[in-house]
mmCIF file of C-alpha atoms in Angstrom:
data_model
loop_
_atom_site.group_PDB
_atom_site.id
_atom_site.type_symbol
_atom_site.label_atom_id
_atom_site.label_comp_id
_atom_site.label_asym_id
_atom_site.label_seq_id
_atom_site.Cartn_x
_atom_site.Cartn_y
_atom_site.Cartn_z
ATOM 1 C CA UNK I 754 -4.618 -23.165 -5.261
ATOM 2 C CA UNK I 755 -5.061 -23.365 -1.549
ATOM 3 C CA UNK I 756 -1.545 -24.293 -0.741
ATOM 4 C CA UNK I 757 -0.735 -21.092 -2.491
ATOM 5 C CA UNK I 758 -3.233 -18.861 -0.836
ATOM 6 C CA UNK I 759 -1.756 -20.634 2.561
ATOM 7 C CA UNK I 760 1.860 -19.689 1.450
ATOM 8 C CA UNK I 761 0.638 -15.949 0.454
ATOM 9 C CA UNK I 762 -0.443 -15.719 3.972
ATOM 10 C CA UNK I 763 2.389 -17.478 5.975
ATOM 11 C CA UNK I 764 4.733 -15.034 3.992
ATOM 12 C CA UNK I 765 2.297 -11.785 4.690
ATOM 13 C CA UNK I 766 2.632 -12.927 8.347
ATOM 14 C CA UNK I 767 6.041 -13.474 7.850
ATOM 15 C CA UNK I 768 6.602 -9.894 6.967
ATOM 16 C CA UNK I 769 4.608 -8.549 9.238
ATOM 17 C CA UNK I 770 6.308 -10.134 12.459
ATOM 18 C CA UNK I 771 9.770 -9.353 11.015
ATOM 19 C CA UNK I 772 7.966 -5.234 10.797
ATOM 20 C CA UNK I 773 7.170 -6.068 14.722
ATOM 21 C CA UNK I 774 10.724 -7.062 15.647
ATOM 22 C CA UNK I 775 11.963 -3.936 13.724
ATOM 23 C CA UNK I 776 9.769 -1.466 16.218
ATOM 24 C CA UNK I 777 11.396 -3.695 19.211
ATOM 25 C CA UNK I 778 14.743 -3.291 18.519
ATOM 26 C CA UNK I 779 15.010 0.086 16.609
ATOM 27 C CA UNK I 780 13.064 1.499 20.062
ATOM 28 C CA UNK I 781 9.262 2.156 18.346
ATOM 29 C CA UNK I 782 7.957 2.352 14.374
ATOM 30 C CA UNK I 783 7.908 5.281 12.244
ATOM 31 C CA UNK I 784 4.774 6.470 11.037
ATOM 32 C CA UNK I 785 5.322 4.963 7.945
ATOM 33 C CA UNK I 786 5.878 1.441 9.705
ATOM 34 C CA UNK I 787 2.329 2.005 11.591
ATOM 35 C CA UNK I 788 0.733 3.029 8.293
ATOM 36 C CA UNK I 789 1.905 -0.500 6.626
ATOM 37 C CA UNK I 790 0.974 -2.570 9.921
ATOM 38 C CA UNK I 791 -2.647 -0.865 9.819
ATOM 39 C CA UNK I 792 -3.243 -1.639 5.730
ATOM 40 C CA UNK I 793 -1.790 -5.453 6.992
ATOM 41 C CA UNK I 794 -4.712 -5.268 9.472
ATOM 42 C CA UNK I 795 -7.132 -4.555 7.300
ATOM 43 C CA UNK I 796 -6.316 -7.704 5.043
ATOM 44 C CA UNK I 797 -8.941 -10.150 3.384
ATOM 45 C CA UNK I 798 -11.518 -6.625 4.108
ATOM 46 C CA UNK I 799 -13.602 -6.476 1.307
ATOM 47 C CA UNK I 800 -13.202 -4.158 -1.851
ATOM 48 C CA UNK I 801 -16.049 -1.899 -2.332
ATOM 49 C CA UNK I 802 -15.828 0.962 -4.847
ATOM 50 C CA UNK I 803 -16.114 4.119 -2.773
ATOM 51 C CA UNK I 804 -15.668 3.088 0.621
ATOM 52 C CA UNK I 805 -12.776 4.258 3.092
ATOM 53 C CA UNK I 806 -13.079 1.396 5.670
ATOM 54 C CA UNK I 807 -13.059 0.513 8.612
ATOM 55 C CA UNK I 808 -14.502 -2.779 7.079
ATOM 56 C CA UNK I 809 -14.484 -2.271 3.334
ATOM 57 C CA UNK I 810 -12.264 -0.195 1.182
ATOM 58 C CA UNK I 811 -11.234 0.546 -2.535
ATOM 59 C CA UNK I 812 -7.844 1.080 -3.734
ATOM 60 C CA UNK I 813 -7.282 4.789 -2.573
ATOM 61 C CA UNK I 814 -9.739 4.205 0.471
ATOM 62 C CA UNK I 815 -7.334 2.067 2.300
ATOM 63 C CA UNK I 816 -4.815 4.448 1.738
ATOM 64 C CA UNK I 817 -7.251 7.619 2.539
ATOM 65 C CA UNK I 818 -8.247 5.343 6.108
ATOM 66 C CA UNK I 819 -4.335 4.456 7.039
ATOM 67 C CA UNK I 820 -2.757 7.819 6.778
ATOM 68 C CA UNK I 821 -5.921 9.757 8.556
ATOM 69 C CA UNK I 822 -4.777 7.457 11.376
ATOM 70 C CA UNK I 823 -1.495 9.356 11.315
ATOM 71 C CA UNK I 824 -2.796 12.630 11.132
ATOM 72 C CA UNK I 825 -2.637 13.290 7.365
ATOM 73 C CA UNK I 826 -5.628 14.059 5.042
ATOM 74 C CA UNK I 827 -5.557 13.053 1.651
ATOM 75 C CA UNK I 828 -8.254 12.977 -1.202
ATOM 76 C CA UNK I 829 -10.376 10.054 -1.823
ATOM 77 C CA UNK I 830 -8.876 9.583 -5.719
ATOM 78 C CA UNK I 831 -6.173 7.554 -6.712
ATOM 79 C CA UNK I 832 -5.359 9.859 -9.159
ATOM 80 C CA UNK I 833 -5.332 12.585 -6.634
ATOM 81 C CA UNK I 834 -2.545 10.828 -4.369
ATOM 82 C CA UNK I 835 -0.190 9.910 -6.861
ATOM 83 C CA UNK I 836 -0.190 13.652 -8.489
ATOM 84 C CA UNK I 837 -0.144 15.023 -4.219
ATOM 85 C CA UNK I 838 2.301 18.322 -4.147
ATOM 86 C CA UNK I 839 2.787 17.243 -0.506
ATOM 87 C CA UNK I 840 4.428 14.669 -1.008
ATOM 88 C CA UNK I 841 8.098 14.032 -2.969
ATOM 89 C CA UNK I 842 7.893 12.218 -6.321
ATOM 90 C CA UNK I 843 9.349 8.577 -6.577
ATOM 91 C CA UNK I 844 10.203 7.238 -9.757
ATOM 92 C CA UNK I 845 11.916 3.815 -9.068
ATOM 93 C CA UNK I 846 11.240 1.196 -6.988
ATOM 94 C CA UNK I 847 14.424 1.315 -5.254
ATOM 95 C CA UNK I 848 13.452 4.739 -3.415
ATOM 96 C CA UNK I 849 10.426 3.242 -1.911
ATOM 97 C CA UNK I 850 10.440 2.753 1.954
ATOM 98 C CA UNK I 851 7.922 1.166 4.252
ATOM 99 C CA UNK I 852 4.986 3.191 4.526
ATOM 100 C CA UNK I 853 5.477 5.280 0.730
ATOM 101 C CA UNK I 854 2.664 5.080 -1.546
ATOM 102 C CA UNK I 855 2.606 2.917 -4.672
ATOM 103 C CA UNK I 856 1.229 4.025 -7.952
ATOM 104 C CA UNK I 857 -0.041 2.217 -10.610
ATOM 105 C CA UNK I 858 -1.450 3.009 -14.465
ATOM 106 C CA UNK I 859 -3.853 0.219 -14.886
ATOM 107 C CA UNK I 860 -6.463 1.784 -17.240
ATOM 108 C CA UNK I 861 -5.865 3.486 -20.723
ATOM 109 C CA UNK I 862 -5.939 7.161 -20.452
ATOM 110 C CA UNK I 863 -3.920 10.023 -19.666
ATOM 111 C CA UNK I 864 -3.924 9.834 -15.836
ATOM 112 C CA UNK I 865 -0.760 7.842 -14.555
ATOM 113 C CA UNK I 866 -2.462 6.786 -11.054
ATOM 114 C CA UNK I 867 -5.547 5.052 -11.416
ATOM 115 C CA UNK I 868 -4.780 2.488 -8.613
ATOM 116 C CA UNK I 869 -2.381 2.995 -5.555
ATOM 117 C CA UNK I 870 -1.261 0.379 -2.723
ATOM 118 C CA UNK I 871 1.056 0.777 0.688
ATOM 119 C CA UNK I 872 4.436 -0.252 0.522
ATOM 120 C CA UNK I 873 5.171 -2.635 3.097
ATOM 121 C CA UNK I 874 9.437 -3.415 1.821
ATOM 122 C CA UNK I 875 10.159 -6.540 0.842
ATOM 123 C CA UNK I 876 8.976 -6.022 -2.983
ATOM 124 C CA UNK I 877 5.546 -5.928 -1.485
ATOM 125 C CA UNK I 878 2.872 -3.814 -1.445
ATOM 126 C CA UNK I 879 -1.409 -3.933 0.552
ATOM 127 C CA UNK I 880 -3.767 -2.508 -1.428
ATOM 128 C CA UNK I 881 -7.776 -2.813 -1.775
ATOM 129 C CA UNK I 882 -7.652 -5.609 -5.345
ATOM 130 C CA UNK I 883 -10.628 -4.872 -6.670
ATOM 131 C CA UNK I 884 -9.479 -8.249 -9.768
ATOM 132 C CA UNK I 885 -9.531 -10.709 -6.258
ATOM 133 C CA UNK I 886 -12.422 -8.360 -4.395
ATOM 134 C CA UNK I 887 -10.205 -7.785 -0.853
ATOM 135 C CA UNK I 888 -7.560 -6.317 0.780
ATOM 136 C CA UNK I 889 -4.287 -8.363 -0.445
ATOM 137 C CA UNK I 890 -0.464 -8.188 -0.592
ATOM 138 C CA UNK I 891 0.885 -8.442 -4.267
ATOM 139 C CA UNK I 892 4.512 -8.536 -5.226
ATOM 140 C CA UNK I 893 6.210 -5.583 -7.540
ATOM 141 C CA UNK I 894 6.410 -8.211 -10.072
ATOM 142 C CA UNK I 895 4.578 -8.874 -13.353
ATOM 143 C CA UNK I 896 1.331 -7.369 -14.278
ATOM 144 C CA UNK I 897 2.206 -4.652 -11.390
ATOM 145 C CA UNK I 898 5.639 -3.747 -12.392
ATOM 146 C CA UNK I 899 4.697 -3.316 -15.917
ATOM 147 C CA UNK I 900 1.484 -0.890 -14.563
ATOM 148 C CA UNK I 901 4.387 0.927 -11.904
ATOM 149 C CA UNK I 902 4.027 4.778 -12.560
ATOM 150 C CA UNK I 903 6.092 5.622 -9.286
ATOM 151 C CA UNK I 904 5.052 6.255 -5.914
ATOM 152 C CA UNK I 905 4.625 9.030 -3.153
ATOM 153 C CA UNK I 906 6.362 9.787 0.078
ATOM 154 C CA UNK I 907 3.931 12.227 1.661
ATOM 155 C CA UNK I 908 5.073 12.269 5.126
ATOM 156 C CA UNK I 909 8.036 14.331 4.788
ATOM 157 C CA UNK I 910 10.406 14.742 6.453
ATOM 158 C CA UNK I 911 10.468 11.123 6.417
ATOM 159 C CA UNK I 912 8.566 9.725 9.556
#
């Protein structure tokens, strides 16, 4: 279990220097680029139901915290974000860029976004787990493909 935890982080390191090389070459990140590097900062943080960070965070919390940091305001409710008129509508996993947010339907009931995550690219996504109790990266595979609802681009025009 360790050697997988120690993989999970080598490749979430991984990721995150290849994100760092992009801003070098392509002259500077987007804001959607800074919003995924901040969520990666925040990782390991612990989940906390209601909290916006800096140190602890639920799912829409770490969302709420990242995209203040670029300027943008957004309500403290998953299901709030993924039904945001802002934002353009993303129904496949194939539109998502780095920086959209991820929507999930992980409880029974008529709201489609009841947990939401950062895309990072990659088939990855950061979000506040409250199942593991942090701050993780999880693949769109699985449990979380199955749960996919669609995601949000809410800084439009894109970054």
């Amino acid at each position: 279990m360790r050697r997988i935890a120690c993989l999970t982080h080598l490749t979430t390191g991984i990721l995150a220097l290849m994100l760092l090389c992009c801003f070098y070459l392509f002259g500077g990140a987007t804001r959607g680029e800074r919003i995924a590097m901040d969520a990666l900062g925040h990782l390991d943080a612990p989940y906390v139901l209601g909290k916006a960070g800096p140190e602890q965070f639920d799912c829409s919390g770490l969302i709420v915290h990242c995209f203040k940091k670029q300027g943008v305001s957004l309500s403290h409710s998953a299901e709030d974000i993924g039904a945001d008129a802002r934002g353009r509508a993303l129904s496949s996993p194939a539109q998502l860029r780095t920086g959209d947010i991820v929507c999930f339907d992980t409880v029974q009931d008529r709201d489609p976004s009841d947990h939401v995550g950062i895309w990072l690219g990659g088939n990855r996504f950061v979000h506040a787990s409250s199942a593991k109790g942090k701050v993780i990266v999880s693949e769109l595979t699985g449990y979380y493909l199955e749960h996919f609802t669609g995601g949000r681009r809410i800084l439009c025009p894109y970054f």
